Short mmCIF file of C-alpha atoms in Angstrom, two decimals:
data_model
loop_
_atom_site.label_atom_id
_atom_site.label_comp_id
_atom_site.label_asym_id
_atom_site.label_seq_id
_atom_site.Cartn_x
_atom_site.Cartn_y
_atom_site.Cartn_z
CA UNK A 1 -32.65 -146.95 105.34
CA UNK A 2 -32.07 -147.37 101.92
CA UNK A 3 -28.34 -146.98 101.38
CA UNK A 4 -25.21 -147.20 103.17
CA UNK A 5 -24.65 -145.00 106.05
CA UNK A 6 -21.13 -143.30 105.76
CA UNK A 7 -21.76 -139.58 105.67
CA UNK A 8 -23.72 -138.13 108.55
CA UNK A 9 -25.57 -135.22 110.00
CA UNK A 10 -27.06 -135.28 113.30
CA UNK A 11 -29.07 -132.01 113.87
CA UNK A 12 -31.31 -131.09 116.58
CA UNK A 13 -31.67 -128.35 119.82
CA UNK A 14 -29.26 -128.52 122.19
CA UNK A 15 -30.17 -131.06 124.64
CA UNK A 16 -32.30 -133.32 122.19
CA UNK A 17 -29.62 -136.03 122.13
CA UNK A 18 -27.32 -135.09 119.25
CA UNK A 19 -24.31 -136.40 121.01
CA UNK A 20 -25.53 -139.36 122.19
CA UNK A 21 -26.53 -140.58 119.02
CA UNK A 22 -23.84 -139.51 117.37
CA UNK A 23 -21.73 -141.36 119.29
CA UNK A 24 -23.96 -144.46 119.11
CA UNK A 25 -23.36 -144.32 115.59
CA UNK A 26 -19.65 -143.97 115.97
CA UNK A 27 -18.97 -146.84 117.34
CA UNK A 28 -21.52 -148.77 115.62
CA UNK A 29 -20.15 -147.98 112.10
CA UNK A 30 -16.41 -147.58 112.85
CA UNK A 31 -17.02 -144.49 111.67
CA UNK A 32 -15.09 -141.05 113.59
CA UNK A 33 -17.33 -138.25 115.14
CA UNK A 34 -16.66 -134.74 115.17
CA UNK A 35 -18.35 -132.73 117.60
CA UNK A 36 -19.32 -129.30 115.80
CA UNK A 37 -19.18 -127.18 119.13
CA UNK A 38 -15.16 -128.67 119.63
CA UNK A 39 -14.85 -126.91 116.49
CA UNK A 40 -16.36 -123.87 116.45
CA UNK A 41 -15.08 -122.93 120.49
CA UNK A 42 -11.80 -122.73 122.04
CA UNK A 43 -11.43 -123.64 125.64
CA UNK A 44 -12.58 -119.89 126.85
CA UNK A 45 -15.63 -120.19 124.58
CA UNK A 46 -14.58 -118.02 122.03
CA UNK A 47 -16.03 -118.64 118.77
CA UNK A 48 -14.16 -119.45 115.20
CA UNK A 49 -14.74 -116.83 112.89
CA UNK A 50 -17.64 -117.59 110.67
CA UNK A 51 -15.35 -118.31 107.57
CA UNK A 52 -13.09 -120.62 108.91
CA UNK A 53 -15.58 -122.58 110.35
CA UNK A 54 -17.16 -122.81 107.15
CA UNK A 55 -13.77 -123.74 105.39
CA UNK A 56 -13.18 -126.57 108.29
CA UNK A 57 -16.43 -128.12 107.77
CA UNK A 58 -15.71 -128.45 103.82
CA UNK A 59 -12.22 -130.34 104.49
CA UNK A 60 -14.51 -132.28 107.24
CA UNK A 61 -16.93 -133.39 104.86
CA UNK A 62 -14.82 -134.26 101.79
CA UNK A 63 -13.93 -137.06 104.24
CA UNK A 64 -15.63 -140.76 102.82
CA UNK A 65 -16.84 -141.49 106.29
CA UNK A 66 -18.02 -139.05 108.98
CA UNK A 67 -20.52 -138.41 111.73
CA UNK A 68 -20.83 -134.31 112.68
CA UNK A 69 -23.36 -133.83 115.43
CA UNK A 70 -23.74 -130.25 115.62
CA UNK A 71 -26.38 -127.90 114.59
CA UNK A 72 -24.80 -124.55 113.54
CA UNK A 73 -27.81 -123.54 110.81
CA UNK A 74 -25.50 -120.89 109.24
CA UNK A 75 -23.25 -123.87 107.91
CA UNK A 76 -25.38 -126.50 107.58
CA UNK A 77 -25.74 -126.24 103.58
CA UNK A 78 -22.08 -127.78 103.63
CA UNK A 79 -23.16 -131.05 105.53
CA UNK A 80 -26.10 -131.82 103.97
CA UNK A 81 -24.85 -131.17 100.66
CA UNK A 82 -22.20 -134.00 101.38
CA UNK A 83 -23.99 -136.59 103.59
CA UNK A 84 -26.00 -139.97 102.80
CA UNK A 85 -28.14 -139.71 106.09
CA UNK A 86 -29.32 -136.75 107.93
CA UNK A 87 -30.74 -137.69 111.29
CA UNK A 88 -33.07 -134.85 112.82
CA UNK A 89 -33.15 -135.22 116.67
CA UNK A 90 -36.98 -133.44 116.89
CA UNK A 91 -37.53 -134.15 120.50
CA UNK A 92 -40.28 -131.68 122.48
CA UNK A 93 -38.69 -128.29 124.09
CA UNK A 94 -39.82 -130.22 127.64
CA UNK A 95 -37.35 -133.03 126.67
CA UNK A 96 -34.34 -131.15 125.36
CA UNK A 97 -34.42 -128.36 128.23
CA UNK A 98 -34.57 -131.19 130.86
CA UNK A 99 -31.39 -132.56 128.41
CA UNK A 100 -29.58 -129.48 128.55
CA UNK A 101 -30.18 -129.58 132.49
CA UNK A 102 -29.29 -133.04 132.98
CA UNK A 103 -25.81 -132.38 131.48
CA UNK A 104 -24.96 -130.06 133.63
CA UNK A 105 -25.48 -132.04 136.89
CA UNK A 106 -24.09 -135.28 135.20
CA UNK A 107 -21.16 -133.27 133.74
CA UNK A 108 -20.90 -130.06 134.92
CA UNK A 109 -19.55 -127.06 132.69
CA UNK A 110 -16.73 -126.82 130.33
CA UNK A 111 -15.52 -128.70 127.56
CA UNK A 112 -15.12 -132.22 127.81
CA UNK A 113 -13.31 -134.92 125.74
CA UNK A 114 -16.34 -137.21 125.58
CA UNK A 115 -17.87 -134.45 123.05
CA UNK A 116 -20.18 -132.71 125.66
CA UNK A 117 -19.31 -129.20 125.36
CA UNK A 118 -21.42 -127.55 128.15
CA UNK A 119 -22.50 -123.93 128.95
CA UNK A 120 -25.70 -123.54 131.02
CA UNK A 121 -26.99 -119.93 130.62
CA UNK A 122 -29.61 -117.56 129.74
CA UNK A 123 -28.90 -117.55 126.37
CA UNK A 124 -28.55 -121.34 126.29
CA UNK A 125 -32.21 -121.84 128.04
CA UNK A 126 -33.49 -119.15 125.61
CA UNK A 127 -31.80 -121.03 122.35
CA UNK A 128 -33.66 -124.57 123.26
CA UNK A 129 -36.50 -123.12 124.71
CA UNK A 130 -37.55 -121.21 121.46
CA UNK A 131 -35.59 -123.62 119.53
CA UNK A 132 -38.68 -125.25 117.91
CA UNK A 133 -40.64 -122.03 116.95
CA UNK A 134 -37.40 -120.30 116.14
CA UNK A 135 -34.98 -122.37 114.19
CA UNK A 136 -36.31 -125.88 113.09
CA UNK A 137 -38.05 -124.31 110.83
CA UNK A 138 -35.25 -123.27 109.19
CA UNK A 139 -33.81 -126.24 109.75
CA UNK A 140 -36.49 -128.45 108.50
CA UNK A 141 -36.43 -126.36 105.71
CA UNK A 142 -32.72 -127.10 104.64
CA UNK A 143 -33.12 -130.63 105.23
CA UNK A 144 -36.77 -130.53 102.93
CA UNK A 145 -34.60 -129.70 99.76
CA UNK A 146 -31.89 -131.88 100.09
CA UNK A 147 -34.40 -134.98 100.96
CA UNK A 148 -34.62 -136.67 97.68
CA UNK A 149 -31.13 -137.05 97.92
CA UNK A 150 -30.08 -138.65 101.54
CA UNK A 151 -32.21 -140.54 103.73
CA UNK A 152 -33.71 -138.44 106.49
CA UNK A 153 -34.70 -140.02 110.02
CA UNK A 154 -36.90 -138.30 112.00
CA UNK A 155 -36.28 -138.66 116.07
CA UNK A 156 -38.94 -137.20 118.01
CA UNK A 157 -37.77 -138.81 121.49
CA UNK A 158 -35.02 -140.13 123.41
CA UNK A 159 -36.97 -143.50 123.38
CA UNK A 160 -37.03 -143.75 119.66
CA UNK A 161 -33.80 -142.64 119.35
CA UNK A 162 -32.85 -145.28 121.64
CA UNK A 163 -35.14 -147.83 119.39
CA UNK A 164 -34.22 -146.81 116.16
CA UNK A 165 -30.50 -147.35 117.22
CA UNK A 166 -31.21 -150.93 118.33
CA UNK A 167 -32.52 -151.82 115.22
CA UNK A 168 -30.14 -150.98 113.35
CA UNK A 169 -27.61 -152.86 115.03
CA UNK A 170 -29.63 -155.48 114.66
CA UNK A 171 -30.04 -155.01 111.16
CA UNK A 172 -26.16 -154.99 110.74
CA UNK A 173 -25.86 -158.02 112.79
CA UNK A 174 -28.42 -159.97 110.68
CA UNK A 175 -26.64 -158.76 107.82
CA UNK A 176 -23.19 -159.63 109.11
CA UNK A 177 -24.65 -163.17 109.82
CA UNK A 178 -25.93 -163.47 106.37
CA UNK A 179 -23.06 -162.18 104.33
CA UNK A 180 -20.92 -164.84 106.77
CA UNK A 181 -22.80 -167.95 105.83
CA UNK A 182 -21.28 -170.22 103.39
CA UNK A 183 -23.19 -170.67 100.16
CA UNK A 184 -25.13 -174.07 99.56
CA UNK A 185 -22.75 -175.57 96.57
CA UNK A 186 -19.25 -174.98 98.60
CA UNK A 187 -15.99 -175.46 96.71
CA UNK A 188 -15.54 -174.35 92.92
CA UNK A 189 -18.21 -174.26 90.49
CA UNK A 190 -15.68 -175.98 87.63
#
């Protein structure tokens, strides 16, 4: 990573570990989360309509510091427009439909405070399991022309997620350590 890391987009299927490392990175950075899907769906699932979700996610990202895990394609211009770090959760359709499934049993349906917001249907199967033919290209495609501009980091499992998260905590500790050290001459420099 090149720069700071104060504005960012998590992307990826459903299932592929958005939340999780967005969370990660939450707490990590002192930085607040928003959960896209909290946004976009009341309690009964209905959606926001399509122009007020845009206009939330523009007061969201005018924000200094922000995480927004959420994939939403029809939106994403906003974030990406405004963030330092884009992280693209690219995990195989295998992995993210055994995600989605795994939510369910560990948290069963409905929306839940922790930022899992979970709906196991049809259309849900059908959205991850043609995610990666369907819509990362498009996604891949937004994130392509805003790459010179914002570091992109590429996920393409849970294990590397998990890796890639480690190091940069330790990273930041290394650099907390370093920026705590005294310097070698002590006192004033009259």
């Amino acid at each position: 990573m090149s720069g700071a890391m104060e504005r960012i987009a998590v992307v990826g299927s459903g299932g592929s570990g958005k939340t999780y490392v967005s969370r990660a990175l939450g707490r990590m950075l002192d930085i607040p989360v928003t959960h896209l899907d909290a946004v976009y769906y009341d309690q009964d699932w209905h959606p926001l309509p399509a122009e007020q979700f845009a206009a939330r996610q523009r007061d969201m990202v005018s924000g200094d510091r922000w995480v927004i895990d959420g994939n939403h394609c029809a939106t994403l211009p906003i974030r990406l427009a405004a963030c330092d770090t884009v992280v693209m959760m690219d995990v195989p359709t295998t992995s993210a439909l055994l995600g989605v499934l795994w939510r369910q049993v560990r948290h069963g349906a409905g929306h839940h405070a922790n930022g899992v917001h979970n709906r196991l249907s049809l259309g849900v199967l059908r959205y991850v399991g043609t995610y990666r033919r369907r819509m990362r290209p498009r996604v891949m495609a937004e994130i392509d022309d805003v790459a010179e501009h914002v570091d992109v980091v590429r996920l393409t499992s849970r294990r590397r997620a998990r890796r890639w998260l480690r190091e940069l905590s330790e990273r930041r500790s290394m650099r907390s350590a370093h920026e705590a050290r005294p310097t070698a001459c002590g006192g004033d420099d009259q």
